XYZ file of C-alpha atoms in Angstrom:
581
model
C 24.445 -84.820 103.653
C 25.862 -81.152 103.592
C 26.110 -79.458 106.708
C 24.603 -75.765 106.498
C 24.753 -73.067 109.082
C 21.061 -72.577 110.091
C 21.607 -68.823 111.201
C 22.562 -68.357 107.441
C 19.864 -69.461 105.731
C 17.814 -66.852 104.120
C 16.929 -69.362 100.965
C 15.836 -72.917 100.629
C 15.215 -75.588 97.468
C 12.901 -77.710 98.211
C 12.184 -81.248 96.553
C 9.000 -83.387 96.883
C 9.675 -86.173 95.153
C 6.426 -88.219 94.400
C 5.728 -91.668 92.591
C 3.733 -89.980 89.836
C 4.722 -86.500 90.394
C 8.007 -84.708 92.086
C 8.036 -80.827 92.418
C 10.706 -78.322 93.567
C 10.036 -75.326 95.573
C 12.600 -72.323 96.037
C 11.787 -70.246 99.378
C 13.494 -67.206 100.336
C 13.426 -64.244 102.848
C 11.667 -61.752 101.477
C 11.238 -58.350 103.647
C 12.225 -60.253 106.892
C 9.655 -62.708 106.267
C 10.481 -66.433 104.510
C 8.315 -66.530 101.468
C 7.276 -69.510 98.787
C 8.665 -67.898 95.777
C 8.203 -70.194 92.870
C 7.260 -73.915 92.075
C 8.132 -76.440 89.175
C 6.486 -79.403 88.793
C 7.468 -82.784 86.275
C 6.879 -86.187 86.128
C 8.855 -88.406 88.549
C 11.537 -90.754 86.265
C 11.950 -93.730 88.378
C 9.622 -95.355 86.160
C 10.468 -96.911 82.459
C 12.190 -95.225 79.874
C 14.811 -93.627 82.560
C 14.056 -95.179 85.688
C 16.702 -92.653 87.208
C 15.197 -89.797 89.223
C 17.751 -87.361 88.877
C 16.605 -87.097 85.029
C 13.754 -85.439 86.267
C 15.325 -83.619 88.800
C 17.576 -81.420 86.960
C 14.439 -80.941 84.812
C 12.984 -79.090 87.465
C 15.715 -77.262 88.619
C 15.891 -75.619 85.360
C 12.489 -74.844 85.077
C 12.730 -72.885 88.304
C 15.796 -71.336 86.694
C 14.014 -70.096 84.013
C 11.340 -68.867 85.950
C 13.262 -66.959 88.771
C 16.236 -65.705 86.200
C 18.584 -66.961 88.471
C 21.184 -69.892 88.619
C 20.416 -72.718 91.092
C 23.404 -75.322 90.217
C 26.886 -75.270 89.205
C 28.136 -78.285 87.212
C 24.663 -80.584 87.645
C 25.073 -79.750 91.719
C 23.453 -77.728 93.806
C 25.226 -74.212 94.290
C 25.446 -73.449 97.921
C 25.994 -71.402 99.860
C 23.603 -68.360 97.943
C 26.037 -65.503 96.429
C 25.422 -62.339 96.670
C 24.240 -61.580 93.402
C 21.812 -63.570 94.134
C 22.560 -67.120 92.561
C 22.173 -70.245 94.743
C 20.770 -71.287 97.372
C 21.937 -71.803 101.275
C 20.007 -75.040 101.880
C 18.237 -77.980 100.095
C 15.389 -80.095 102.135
C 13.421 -83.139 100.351
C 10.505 -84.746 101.387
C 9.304 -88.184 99.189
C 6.376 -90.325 98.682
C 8.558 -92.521 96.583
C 8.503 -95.999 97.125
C 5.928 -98.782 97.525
C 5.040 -99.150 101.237
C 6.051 -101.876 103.411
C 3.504 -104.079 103.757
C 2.837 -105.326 107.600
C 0.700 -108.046 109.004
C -0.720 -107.634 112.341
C -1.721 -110.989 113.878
C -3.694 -110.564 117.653
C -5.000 -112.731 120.076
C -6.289 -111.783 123.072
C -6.490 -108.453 124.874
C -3.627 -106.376 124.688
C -2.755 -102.495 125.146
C 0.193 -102.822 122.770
C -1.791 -102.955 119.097
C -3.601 -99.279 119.689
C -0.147 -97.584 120.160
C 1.622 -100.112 117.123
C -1.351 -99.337 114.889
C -0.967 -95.624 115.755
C 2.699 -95.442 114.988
C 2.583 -97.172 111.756
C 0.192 -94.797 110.561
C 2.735 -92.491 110.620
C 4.990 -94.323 108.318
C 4.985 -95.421 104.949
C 3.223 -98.569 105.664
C 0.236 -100.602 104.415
C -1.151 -102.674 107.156
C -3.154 -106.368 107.376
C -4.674 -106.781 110.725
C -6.577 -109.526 112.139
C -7.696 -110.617 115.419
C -7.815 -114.576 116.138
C -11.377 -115.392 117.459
C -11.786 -117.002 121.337
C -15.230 -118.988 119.986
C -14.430 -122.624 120.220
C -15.824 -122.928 116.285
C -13.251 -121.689 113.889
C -15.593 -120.760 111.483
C -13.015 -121.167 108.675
C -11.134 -118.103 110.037
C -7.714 -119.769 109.575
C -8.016 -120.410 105.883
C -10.043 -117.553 105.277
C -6.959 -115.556 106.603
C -3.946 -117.674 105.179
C -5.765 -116.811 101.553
C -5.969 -112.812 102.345
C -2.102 -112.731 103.460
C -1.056 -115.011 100.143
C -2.769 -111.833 98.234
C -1.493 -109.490 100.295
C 1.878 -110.507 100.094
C 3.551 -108.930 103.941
C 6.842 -108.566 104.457
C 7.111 -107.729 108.033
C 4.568 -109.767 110.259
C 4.202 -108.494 113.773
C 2.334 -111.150 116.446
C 0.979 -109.543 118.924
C -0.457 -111.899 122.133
C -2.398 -110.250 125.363
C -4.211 -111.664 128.507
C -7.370 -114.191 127.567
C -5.867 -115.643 124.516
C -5.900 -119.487 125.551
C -8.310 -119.953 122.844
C -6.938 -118.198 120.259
C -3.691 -118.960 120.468
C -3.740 -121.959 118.291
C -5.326 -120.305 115.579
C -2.623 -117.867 115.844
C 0.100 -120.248 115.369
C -1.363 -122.044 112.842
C -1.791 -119.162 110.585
C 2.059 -117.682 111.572
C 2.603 -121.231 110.122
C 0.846 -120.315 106.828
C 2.620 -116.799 107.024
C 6.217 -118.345 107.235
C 5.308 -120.828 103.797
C 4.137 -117.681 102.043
C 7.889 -116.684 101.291
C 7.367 -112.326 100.638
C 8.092 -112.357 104.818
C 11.382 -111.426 105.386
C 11.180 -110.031 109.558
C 8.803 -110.427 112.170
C 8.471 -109.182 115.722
C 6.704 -111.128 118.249
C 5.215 -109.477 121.028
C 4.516 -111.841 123.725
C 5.551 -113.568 127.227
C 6.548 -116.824 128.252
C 5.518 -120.306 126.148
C 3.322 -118.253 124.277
C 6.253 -116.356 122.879
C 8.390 -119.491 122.390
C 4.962 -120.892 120.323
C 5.150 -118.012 118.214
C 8.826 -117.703 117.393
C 9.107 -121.956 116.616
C 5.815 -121.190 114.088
C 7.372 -118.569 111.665
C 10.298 -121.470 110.614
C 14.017 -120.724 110.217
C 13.877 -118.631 107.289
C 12.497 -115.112 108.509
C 14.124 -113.018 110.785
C 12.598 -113.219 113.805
C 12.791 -111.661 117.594
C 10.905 -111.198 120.252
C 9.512 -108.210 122.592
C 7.844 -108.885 125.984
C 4.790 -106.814 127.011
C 5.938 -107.342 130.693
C 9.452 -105.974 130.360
C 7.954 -102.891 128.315
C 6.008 -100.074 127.758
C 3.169 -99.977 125.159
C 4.628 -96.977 123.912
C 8.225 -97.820 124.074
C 7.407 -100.552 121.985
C 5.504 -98.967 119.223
C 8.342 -96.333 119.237
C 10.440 -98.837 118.160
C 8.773 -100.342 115.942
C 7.962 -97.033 114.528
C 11.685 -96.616 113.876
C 12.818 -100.106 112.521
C 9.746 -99.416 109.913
C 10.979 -96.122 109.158
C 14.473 -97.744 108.433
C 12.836 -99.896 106.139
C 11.483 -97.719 104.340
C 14.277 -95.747 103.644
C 16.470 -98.372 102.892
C 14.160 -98.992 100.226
C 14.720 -95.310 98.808
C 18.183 -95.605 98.832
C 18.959 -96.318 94.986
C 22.097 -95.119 93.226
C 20.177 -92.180 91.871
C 18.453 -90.917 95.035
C 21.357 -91.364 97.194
C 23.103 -88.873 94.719
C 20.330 -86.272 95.187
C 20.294 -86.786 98.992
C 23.809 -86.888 99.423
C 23.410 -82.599 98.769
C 20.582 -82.314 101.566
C 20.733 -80.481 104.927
C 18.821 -83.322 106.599
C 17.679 -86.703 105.780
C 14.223 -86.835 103.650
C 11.092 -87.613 105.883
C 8.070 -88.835 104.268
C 5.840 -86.269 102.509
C 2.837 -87.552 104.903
C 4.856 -87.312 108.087
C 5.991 -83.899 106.861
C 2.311 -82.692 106.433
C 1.136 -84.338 109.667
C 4.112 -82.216 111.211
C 1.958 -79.139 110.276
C -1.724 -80.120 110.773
C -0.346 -80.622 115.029
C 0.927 -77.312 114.736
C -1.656 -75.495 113.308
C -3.650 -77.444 116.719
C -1.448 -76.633 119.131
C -0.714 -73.195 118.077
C -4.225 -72.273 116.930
C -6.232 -74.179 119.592
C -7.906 -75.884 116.496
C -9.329 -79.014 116.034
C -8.029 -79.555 112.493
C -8.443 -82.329 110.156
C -6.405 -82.630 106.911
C -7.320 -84.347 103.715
C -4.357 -85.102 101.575
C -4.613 -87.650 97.696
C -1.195 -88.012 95.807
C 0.341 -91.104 95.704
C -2.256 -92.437 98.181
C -4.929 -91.350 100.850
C -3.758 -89.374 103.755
C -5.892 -88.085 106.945
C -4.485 -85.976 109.376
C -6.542 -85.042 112.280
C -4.909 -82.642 115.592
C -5.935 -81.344 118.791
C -4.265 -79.484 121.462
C -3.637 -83.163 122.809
C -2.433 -84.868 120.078
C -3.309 -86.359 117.116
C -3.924 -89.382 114.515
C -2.771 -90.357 111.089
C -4.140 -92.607 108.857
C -2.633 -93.653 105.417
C -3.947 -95.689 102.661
C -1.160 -96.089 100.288
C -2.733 -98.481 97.870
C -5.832 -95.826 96.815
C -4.700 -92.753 94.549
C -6.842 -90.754 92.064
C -4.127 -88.340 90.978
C -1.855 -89.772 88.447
C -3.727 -92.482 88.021
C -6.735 -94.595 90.107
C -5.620 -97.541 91.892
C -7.395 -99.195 95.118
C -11.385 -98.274 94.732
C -13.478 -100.731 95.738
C -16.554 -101.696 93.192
C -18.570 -100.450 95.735
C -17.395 -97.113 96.097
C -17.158 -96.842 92.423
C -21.171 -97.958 92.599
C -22.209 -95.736 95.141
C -20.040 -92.266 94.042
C -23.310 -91.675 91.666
C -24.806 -90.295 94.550
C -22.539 -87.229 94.228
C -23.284 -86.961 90.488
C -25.174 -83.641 89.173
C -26.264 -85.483 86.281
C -28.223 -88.807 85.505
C -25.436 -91.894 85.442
C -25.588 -95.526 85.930
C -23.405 -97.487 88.208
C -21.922 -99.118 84.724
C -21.673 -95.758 83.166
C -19.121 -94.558 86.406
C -17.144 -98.288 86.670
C -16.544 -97.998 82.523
C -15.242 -94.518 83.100
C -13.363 -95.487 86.249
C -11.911 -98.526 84.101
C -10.786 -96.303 81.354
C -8.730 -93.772 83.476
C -7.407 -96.695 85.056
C -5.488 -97.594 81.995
C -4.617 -93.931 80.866
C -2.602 -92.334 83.655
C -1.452 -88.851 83.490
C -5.037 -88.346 82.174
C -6.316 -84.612 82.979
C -9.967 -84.077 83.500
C -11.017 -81.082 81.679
C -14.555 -81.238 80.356
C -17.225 -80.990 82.997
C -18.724 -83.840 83.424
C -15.191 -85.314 84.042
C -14.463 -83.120 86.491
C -17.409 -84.205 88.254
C -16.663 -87.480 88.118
C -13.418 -86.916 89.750
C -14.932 -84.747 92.383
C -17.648 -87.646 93.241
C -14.753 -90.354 93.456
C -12.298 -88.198 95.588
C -15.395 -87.786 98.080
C -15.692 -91.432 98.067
C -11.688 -91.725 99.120
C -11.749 -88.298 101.676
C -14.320 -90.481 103.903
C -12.954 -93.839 103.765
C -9.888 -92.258 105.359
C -12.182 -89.812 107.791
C -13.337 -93.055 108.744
C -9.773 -94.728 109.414
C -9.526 -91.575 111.619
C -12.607 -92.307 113.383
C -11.553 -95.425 114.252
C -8.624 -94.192 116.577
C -10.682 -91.241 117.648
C -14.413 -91.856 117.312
C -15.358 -87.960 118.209
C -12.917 -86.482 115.637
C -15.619 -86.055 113.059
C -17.644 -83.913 115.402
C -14.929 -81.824 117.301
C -13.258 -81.003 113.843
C -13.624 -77.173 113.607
C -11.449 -76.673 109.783
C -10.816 -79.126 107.127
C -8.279 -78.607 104.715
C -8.064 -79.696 101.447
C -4.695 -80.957 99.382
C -3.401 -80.071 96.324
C -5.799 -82.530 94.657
C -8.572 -80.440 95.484
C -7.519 -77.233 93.557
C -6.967 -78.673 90.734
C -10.172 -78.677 89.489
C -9.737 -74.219 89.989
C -13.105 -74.685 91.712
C -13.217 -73.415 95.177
C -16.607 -74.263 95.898
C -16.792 -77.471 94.742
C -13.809 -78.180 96.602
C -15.554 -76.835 99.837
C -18.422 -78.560 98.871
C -16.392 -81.693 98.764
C -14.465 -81.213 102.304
C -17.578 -80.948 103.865
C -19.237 -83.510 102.258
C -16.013 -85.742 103.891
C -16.446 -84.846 107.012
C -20.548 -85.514 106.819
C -21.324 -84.768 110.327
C -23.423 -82.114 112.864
C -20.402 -80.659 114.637
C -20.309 -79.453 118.098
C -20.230 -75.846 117.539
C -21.746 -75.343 114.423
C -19.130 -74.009 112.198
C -16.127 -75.708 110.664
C -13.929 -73.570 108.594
C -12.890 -74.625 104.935
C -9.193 -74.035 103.218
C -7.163 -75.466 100.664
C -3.381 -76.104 100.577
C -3.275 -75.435 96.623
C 0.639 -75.634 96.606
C 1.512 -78.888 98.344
C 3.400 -76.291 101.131
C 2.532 -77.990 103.983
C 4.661 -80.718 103.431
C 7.134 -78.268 102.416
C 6.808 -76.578 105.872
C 6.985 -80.015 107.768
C 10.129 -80.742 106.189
C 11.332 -76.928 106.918
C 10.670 -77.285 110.398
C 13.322 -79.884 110.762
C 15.951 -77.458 109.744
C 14.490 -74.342 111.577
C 10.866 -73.771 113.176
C 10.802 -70.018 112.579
C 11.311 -70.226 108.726
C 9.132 -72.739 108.935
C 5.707 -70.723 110.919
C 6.728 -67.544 108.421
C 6.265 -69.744 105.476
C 2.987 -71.179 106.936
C 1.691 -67.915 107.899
C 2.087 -66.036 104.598
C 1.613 -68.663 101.597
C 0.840 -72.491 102.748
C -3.473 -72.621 103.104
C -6.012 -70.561 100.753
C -9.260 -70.021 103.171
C -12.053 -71.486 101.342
C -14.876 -69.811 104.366
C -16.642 -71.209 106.706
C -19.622 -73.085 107.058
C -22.036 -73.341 109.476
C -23.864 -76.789 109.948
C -27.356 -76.525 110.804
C -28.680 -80.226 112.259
C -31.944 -81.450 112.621
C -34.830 -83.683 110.931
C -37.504 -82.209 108.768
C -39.130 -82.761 105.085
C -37.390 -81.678 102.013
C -38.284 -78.284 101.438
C -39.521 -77.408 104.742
C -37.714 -74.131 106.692
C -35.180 -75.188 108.762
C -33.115 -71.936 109.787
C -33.764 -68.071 109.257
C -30.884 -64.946 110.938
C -28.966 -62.160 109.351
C -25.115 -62.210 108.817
C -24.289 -58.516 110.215
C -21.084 -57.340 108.157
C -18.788 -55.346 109.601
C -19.477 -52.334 107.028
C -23.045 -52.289 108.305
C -24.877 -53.959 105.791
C -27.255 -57.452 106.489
C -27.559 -60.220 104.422
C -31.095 -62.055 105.955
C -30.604 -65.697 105.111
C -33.387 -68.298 104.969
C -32.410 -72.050 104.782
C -35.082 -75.001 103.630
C -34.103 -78.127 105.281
C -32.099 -80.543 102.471
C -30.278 -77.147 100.774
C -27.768 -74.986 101.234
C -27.197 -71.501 100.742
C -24.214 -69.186 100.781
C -23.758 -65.194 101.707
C -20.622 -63.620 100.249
C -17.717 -62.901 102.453
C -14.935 -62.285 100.841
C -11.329 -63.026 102.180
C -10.659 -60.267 105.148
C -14.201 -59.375 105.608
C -15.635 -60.645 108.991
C -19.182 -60.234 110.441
C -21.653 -61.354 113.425
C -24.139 -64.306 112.381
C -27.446 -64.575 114.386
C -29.418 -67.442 113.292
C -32.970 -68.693 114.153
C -33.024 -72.518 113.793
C -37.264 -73.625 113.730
C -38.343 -76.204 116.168
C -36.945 -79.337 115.326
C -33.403 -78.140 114.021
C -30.235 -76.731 116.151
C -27.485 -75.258 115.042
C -24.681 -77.377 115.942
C -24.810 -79.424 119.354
C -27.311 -76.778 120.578
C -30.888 -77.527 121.717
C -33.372 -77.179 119.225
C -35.069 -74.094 118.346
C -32.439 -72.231 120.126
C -31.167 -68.980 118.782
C -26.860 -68.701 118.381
C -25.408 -65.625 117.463
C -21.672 -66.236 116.494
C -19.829 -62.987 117.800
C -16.403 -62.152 119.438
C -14.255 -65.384 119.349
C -16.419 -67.153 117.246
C -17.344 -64.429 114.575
C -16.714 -65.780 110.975
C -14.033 -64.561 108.448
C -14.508 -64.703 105.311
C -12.820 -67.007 102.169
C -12.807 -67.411 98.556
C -16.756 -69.006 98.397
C -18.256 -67.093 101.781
C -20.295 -68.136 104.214
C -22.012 -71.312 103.935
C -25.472 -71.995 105.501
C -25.925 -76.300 105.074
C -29.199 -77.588 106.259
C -28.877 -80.832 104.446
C -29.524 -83.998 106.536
C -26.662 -86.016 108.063
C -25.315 -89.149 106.556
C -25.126 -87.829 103.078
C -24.150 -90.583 101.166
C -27.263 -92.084 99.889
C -25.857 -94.637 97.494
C -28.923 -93.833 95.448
C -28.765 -91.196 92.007
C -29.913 -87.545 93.265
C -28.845 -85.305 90.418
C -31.016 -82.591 90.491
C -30.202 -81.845 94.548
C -26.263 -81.890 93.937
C -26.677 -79.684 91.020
C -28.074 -77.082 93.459
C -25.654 -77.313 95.821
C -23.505 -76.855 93.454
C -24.931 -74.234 91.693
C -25.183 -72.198 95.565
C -21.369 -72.876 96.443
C -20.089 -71.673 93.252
C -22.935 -68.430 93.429
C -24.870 -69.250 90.716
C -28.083 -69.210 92.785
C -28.778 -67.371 96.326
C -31.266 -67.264 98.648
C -29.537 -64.455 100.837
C -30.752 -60.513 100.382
C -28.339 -57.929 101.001
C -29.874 -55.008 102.233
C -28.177 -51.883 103.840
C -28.941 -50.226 107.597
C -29.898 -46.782 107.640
């Protein structure tokens, strides 16, 4: 790596080097403040016919080149530190998705503070994780081969056993399927987490041929151990990136890479912490990625085998089936597996008709909740304390911000607890290139966030309740700032939306009916959002949603998404704008 002095740096390159996809990002002070400047973007070329990385690299170094006007490299290396006529730059940072995850078993028995912590950590790295728990019923049930047959297809190669208090029963089962794991032969390390003949049992059942040791829960702390685990994973991983061709791009960086989803879960706990937000952060390229913060802390959850961007892997046949629900048109569950099936085999495909589009938008809602419910199961009130959502780059692609607002709520899918959750996109990917900024300095890192890193979508403002299709469910008047009134009226199953445009704000008083709230307030009740809780404005506005919670119906609805659709992308209103004297 090249060592850089930090008080120097007034311009960064940036790489994000993807599986599909790798980008480059030059940053630079401009006016006193550190500004995104310009992006290139290429296909990765790890992959068949180059399978050498730098290939693309230098690709998009000159497409920046040609964009900014100025030179970046000197002799097919990175020119550092910046002259002053303005060439260079004084720092390079990458972040990387590239890589298959390492795939982890998690074997249990008994109860045990150790997995929550272990399960939390390896969210955080590149890691695609088997667990099961070994039942205490004295039946078997066929659990052991049932098992032994999922880890043959799932192919670990790090197995972690993990053994609390009240496992007498299920000990046995454990061992005998550590047994099966040792034959399976993709296993090259396991950790066993135990005490006394239980962890001898363990170590004698993996065989001679993995490398094995063993942790006792007695001598440490839940934490501690996850921590470490955390870290030999993390090793892994990067041992895995270190090929002849990436070590020669690294080998010119300030810092070692960090993972593009670590990088971006780096941001979402700052925007908590230094907000005071509840935030919750939706992220599909090369894989699923939810990121969810509070002052406190936060969760990450990472499903590595499911992507829809350069090409779908990892839907189930029943998400495929029941993603017609989000259709605004009339399709069979064969009609949206045949079109799934196609893309499958064309990557690099680019939706661009319509109906496409909406396809892509149905299947990514499918994805967003499967890992909103990963979150949930780590933090079960995440869902309804989550006060903004933010979208990846995935999302802006389509250049539709209301559909892409329509789809981050439709995610989350819940009554929060104050009403309103706010709606953005990160169109550029620069969160992760703030996370990985942040390792070299903070303060370039919260001016690059501030200015350029999240487009505000608006906010929207849940209204909860049950009631007939059709029937009212909230009335109120948005009260601008300019001194004009937009009187809203909501029907229960719609939505509606009042322009606000981005640095507009205004006072919302709204009039739920009997058997609706707005928010976790009592029915009927009347909530005027003023002072802290007055709402700013975004791209689509301010959106009213009176549509019952669970959304996903699993059953065709065609005509009601097209309205919603039609309302977040202002094609239809039910709002009147009318000015005080």
């Amino acid at each position: 790596m090249t060592d850089v002095d930090q008080t120097a740096l007034e311009s960064l390159l940036v790489a994000d080097f993807g599986r599909g996809s790798s980008r480059a990002y030059l940053l630079e002070d401009v006016g006193g403040s550190f500004r995104f400047v310009a992006k290139a973007e290429h296909r990765t070329t790890g992959d068949l016919p180059y399978e050498d990385i730098s290939q693309g690299w230098k690709t998009l170094v000159r497409q920046l080149e040609w964009i900014t006007g100025r030179s970046l490299s000197e002799r097919e290396r990175m020119q550092t530190p910046q002259l002053v006529g303005g060439d260079g730059v004084d720092g390079f940072l990458i972040t990387s998705s590239l890589g298959e995850p390492i795939r982890i078993a998690i074997l249990e028995a008994g109860q045990t503070p150790v997995t929550a912590p272990v399960m939390d950590a390896l969210r955080r790295v590149n890691a695609r994780t088997f667990f099961t728990a070994a039942p205490t019923a004295r039946k078997d049930n066929g659990w052991s081969a049932s098992q032994a047959d999922a880890l043959h297809t799932f192919q670990p190669e790090m197995v972690l056993i993990i053994v609390g208090g009240g496992a007498q029963d299920a000990v046995p089962r454990l061992v005998q399927l550590a047994k099966q794991v040792g034959m399976i032969g993709s296993v090259s390390r396991a950790i066993v987490i135990a005490d006394g003949a239980v962890q001898e049992q363990s170590m004698a059942s993996l065989g001679g041929k993995i490398k094995a040791r063993a942790i006792s829960p007695v001598v440490r702390q839940p934490q501690d151990i996850a921590n470490e685990i955390e870290r030999e994973v993390g090793e892994a991983f990067q041992a895995r990136l270190q090929t002849s061709d990436f070590e020669l791009i690294a080998g010119e960086a300030m810092r070692a890479p960090i993972s593009r989803a670590h990088a971006v879960d780096l941001v979402n706990r700052f925007i908590a912490r230094a907000f005071h937000r509840n935030v919750l952060t939706i992220g599909i390229d090369d894989g699923v990625h939810g990121h969810w913060a509070n002052h406190d802390g936060g969760t990450l959850a990472t499903l590595p085998q499911i992507d829809l961007t350069a090409q779908i892997t990892g839907l189930s046949g029943r998400e495929v089936a029941e993603a017609v629900c989000w259709l605004p048109f009339e399709a069979t569950e064969d009609d949206l597996i045949t079109w799934v099936l196609n893309r499958s085999v064309r990557p690099w495909t680019i939706a661009e008709h319509q109906r496409d589009i909406a396809i892509e938008q149905a299947l990514t809602r499918q994805v967003a909740r499967r890992a909103v419910a990963e979150i949930a199961r780590t933090f079960p009130m995440a869902q309804t304390s989550t006060d903004l959502v933010i979208g990846g780059p995935a999302l802006a692609r389509w250049n539709q911000p209301g559909a892409a607002a329509l789809v981050l709520l439709d995610s989350v899918d819940v009554v929060p607890n104050n009403g309103v959750v706010d709606l953005a996109l990160d169109p550029d990917g620069l969160m992760a290139v703030t996370g990985v900024v942040g390792t070299a300095d903070p303060t370039l890192a919260s001016s690059l966030f501030e200015y350029d890193a999240l487009l505000h979508l608006g906010s929207a403002v849940i209204i909860g309740g049950q009631g007939a299709d059709g029937d009212l469910a909230c009335r109120g008047e948005i009260h601008f700032d300019n001194g004009e009134m937009a009187q809203i009226s909501v029907n229960s199953g719609s939505i509606e939306v009042v322009p606000l445009r981005t640095g507009q704000s205004a006072t919302i008083v709204l009039r739920p009916e009997r058997k609706f709230s707005v928010g976790g307030n009592p029915t009927g009740k009347t909530v005027t959002l003023a002072e802290e809780r007055k709402i700013t404005g975004g791209l689509v506005g301010v959106i009213i949603d009176a549509r019952p919670r669970t959304l996903a119906s699993g059953t065709p609805r065609a005509q009601k998404v097209r309205q919603w659709l039609e309302s977040v992308n202002g094609i239809r209103s039910g709002a009147t704008v009318r000015t005080f004297n």
